[in-house]
Each structure stands twice: as C-alpha cells, then as structure tokens.
Short mmCIF file of C-alpha atoms in Angstrom, two decimals:
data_model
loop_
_atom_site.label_atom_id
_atom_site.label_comp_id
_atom_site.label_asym_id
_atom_site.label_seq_id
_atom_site.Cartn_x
_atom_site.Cartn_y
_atom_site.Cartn_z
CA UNK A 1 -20.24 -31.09 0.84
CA UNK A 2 -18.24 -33.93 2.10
CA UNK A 3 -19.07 -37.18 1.91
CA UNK A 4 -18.03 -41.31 1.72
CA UNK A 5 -17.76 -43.01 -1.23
CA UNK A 6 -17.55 -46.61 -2.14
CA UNK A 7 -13.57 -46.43 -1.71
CA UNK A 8 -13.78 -44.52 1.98
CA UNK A 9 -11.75 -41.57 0.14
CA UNK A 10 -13.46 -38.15 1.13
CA UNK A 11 -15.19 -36.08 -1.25
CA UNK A 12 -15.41 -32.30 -0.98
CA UNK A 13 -16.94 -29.93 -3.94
CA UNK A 14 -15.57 -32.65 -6.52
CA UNK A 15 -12.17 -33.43 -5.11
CA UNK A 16 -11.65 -36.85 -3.63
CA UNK A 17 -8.88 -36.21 -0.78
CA UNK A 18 -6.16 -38.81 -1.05
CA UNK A 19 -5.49 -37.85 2.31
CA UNK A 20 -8.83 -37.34 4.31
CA UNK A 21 -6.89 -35.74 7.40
CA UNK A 22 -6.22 -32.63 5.44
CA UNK A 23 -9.89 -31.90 5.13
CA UNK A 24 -10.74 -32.95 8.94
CA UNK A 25 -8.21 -30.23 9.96
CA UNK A 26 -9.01 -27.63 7.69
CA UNK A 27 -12.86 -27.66 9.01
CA UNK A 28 -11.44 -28.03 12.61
CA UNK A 29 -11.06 -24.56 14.77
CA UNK A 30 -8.63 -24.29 17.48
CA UNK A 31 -10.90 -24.05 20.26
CA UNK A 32 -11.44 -27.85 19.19
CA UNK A 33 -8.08 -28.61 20.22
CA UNK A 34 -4.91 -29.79 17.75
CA UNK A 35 -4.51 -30.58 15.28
CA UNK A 36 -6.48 -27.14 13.71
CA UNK A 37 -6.90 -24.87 10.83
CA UNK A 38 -4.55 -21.93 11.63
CA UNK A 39 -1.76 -23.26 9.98
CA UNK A 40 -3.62 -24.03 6.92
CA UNK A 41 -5.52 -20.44 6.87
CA UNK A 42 -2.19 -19.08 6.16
CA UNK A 43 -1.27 -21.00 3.58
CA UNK A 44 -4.90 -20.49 2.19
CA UNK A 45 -5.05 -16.91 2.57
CA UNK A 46 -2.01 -16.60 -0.22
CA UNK A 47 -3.69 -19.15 -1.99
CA UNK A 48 -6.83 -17.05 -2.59
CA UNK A 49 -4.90 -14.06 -3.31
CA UNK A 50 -2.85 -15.47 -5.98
CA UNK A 51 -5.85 -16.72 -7.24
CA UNK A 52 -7.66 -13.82 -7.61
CA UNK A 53 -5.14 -12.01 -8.79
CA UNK A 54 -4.35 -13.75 -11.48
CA UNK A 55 -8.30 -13.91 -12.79
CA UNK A 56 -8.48 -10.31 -11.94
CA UNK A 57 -4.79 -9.86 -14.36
CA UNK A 58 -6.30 -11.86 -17.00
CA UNK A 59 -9.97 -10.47 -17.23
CA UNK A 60 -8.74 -7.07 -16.94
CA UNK A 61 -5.87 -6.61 -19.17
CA UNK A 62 -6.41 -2.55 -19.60
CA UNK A 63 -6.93 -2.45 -15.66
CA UNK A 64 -4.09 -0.72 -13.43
CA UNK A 65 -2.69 -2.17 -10.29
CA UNK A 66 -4.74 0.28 -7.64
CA UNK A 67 -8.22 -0.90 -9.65
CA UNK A 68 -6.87 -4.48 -9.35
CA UNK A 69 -5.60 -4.52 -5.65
CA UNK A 70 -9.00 -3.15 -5.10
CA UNK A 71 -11.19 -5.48 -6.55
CA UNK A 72 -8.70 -8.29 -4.72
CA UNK A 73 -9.36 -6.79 -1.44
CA UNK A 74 -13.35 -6.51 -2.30
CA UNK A 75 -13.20 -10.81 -3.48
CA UNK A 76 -10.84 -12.09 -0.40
CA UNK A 77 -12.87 -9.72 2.40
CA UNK A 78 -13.82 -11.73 5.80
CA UNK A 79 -17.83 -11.07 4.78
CA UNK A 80 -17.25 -12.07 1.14
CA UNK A 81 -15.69 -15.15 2.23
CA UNK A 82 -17.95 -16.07 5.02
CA UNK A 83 -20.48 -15.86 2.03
CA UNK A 84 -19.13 -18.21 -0.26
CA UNK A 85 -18.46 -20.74 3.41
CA UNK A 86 -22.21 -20.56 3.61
CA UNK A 87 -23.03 -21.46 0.19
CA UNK A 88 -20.94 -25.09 1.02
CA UNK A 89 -22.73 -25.34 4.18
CA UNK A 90 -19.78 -25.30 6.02
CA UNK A 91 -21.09 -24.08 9.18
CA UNK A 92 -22.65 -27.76 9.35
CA UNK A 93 -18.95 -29.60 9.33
CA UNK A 94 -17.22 -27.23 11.58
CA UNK A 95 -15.24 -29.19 14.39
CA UNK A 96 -15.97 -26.77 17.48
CA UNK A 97 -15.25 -26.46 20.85
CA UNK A 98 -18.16 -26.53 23.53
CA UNK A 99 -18.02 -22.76 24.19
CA UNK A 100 -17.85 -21.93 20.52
CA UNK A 101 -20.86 -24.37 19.94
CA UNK A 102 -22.73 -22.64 22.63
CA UNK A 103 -22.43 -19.30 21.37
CA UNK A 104 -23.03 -20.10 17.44
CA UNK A 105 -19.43 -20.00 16.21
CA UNK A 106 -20.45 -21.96 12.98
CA UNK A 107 -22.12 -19.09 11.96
CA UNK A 108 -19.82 -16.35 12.86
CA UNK A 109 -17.82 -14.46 9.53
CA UNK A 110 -14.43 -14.86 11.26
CA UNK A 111 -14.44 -18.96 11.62
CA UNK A 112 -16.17 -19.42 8.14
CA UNK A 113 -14.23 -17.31 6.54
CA UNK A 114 -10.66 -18.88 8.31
CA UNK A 115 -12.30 -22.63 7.49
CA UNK A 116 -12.65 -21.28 4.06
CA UNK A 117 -8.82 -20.45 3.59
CA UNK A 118 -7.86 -23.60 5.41
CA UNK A 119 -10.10 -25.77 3.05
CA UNK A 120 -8.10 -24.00 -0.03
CA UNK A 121 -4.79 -25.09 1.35
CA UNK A 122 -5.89 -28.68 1.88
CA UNK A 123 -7.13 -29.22 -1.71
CA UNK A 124 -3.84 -27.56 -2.95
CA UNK A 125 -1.62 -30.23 -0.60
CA UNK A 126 -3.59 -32.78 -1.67
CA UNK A 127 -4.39 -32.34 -5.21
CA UNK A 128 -1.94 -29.74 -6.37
CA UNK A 129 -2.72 -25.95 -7.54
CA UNK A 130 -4.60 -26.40 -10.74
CA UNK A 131 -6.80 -28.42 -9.05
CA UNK A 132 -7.35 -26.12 -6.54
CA UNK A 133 -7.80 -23.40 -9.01
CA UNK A 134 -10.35 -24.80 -10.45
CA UNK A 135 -12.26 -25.51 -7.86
CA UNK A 136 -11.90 -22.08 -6.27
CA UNK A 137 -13.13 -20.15 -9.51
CA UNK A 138 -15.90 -22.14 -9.28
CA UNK A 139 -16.65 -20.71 -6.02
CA UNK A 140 -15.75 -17.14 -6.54
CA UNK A 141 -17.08 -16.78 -10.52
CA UNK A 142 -20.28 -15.18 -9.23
CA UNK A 143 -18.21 -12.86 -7.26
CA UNK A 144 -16.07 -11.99 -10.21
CA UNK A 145 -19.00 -12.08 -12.63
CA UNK A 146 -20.75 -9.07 -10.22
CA UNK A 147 -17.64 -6.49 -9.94
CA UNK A 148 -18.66 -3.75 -10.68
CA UNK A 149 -17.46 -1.54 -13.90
CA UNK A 150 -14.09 -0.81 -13.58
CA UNK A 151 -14.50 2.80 -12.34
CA UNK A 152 -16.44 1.89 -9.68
CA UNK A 153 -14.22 -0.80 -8.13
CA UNK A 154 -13.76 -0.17 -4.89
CA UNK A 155 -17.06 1.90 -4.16
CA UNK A 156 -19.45 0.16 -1.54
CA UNK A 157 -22.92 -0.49 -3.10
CA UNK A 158 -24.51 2.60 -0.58
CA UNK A 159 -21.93 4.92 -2.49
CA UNK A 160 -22.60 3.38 -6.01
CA UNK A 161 -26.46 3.50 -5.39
CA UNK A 162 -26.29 7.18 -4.43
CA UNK A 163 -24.02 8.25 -7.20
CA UNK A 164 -26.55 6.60 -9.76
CA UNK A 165 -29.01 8.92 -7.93
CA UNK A 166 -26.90 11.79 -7.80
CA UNK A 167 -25.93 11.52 -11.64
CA UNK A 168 -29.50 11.86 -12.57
CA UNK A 169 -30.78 14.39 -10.32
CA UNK A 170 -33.23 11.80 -8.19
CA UNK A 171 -34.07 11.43 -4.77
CA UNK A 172 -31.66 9.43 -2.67
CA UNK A 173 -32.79 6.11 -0.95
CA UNK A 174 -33.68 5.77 2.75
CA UNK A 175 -32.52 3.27 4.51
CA UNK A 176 -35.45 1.77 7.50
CA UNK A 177 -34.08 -1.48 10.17
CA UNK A 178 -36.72 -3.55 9.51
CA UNK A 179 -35.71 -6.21 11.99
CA UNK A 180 -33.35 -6.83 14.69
CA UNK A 181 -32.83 -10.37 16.35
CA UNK A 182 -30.59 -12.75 18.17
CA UNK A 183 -28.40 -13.05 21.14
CA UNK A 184 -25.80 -10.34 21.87
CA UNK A 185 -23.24 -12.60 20.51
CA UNK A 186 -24.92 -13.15 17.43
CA UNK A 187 -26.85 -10.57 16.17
CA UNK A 188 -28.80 -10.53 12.80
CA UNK A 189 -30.10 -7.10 10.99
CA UNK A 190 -32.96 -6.98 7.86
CA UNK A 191 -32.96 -3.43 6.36
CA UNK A 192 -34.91 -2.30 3.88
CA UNK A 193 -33.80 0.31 1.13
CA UNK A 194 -37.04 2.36 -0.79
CA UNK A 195 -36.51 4.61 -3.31
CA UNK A 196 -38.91 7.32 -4.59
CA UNK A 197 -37.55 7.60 -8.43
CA UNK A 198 -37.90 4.82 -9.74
CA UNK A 199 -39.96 3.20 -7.16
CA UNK A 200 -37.69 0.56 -5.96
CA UNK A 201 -37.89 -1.49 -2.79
CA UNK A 202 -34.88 -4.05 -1.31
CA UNK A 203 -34.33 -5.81 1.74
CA UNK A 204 -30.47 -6.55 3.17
CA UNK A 205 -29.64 -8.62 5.96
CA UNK A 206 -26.72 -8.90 7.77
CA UNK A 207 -24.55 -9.37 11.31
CA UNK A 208 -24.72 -5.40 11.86
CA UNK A 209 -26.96 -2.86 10.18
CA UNK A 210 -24.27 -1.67 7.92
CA UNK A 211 -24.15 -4.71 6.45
CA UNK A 212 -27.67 -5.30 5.62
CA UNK A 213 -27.66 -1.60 4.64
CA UNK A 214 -25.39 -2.53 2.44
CA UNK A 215 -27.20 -5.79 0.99
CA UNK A 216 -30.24 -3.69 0.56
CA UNK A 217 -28.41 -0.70 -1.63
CA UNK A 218 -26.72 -3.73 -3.63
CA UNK A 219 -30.27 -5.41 -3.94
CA UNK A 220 -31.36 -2.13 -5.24
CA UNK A 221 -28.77 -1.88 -7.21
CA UNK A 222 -29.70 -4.94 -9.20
CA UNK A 223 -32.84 -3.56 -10.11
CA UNK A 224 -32.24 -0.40 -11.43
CA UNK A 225 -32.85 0.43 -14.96
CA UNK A 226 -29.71 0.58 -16.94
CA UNK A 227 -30.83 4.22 -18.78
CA UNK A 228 -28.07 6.83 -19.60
CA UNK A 229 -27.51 9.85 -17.44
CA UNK A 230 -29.41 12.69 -18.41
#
C-alpha cells in the first residue's frame, strides 16, 4: 500500500511516484470533489485492456480472437477487478465523500474497481508503460494463471461445474444461501455448493447470491479430481 519514505516520495506496490498527486487523485472518487479519478479510469481502462491482451496474445499463440476477447472480458470484469482492489486494501485509501462514507462506498465493486483503473493510469504517467506493466501482471498473474482450458473460456464456473458432472453421468450440485447480511445498500451473500459424487462441499460469498453461487461452484471446482471422462 502507500506509504512515506525517507525522501517524502510516495510508494505504491513498488513504484515510488515522482509525482505524489497522481496517486492522491487516482484513489480520490468524485463525490470527494475535484480533482478525481474519472479522468484517469479512462485512461486506465485501455491500459488494462492492452495489457491483457497482449499476455493473453503471447500465452496463447494457437488461441483465436473470440477465445481471446473472451478471456479479456472475464480478467478486466467490474467483480474481477474489485477483487484484485481488495487484495491492495484499497478500500482503506479511498478519498470519499460523506454520503459515500456513510453508505460503505469503499467497499462497493463499482468504486474499487474505477480506483483500480485510475491507479493504472497514474503509474503509467508517472513511470511510463513498462513499468506499469509490470506491476499490473503482478496483480493479475493469479487471474491469468486460473483461466480456465481454452475450451472453456468464457463458461461461468456454475456451467463448467455442471458440465464436469454432466460428462460423467453424476449428480449435479445444489446450491443452499447459507447466510444473508448487511444493509440494503450493501448486501453480503455466503452460499454453499454440496455435491453427492464425489462428496464435495464449498462455500462462495459475494454482493448477490449469484455471485457467491458462483464462488462456491468455482471453490468446488478446485477440488475436483482431475480423472478422465468415462
């Protein structure tokens, strides 16, 4: 996370800002006032993009362009980004206004995710796009690293877990809410996912039950035994 060192420059995942302000505006939402992060989210957004793009281009060199725009859309998604946001604490050094303080905006998908793109386009203005690169791939390898086969790309992890089922004549999962909490405004959903053949159990959470239904099937997913179809 950001931080001070012994020459006042700021520090963020490894990058020492030559100029600071970049950083302060790319964690700063509108309802804060000016200057804010829109401006940078844009340039962020095609930032990320051409990132991925190119990773997906060079890891996949016998991959067409519908498999590849597909995986790209499944990397730069609001949820996948809010995900990696959370993983640099971001929520914590979000500049908000008073009503989005009061209703938990630092730990809504839409703001983390926009802060996320904004924080790309400062460390490109300030330190260039290899720098940048580098320090997004960091982020996003275990994203990359957990595409799934190249087939599959595209598939949610519900439709991937059934079709595993499907393919070997077992029992498909059920799906129970588990637990529901929060204010209207910031709902949180735990779901569990069983499964009779093999006997698997996973828990997903998320902002709506799809979600976590979706985190438990890809939890699930994780553990299943990686036998050949019968």
């Amino acid at each position: 996370m950001p931080h001070r060192h012994a020459g006042a420059a700021v520090v963020f995942e490894g990058h020492a800002f030559a100029d600071g302000s970049l950083l302060a505006q790319a964690l700063t939402h509108r309802s804060a006032g000016s200057p804010h992060n829109e401006r940078l989210e844009f340039l962020g957004d095609a930032l990320l993009n051409l990132i991925i793009a190119e990773q997906l281009y060079l890891r996949w060199p016998k991959a067409d362009e519908g498999a590849m725009t597909r995986a790209r859309a499944e990397l730069v998604r609001e949820s996948a980004l809010a995900e990696v946001a959370r993983t640099l604490e971001l929520g914590t050094r979000l500049t908000l206004g008073p009503g989005e303080m009061k209703t938990g905006g630092h730990r809504r998908d839409s703001i983390l995710a926009d802060a996320l793109e904004a924080i790309i386009a400062a460390l490109y203005l300030d330190g260039g796009f290899d720098a940048c690169r580098n320090i997004v791939l960091a982020w996003f390898e275990p994203l990359l690293a957990a595409l799934p086969p190249l087939h599959q790309v595209g598939k949610d992890a519900k439709t991937r877990l059934q079709e595993w089922l499907q393919a070997r004549q077992l029992p498909l999962p059920v799906y129970t809410l588990a637990e529901e909490s929060g204010d209207d405004h910031d709902r949180r959903f735990r779901v569990a996912c069983t499964l009779g053949e093999p006997e698997i159990s996973s828990e997903g959470n998320g902002t709506s039950r799809r979600g976590a239904e979706q985190a438990a099937a890809e939890a699930a997913l994780a553990q299943l035994p990686q036998r050949p179809v019968k």
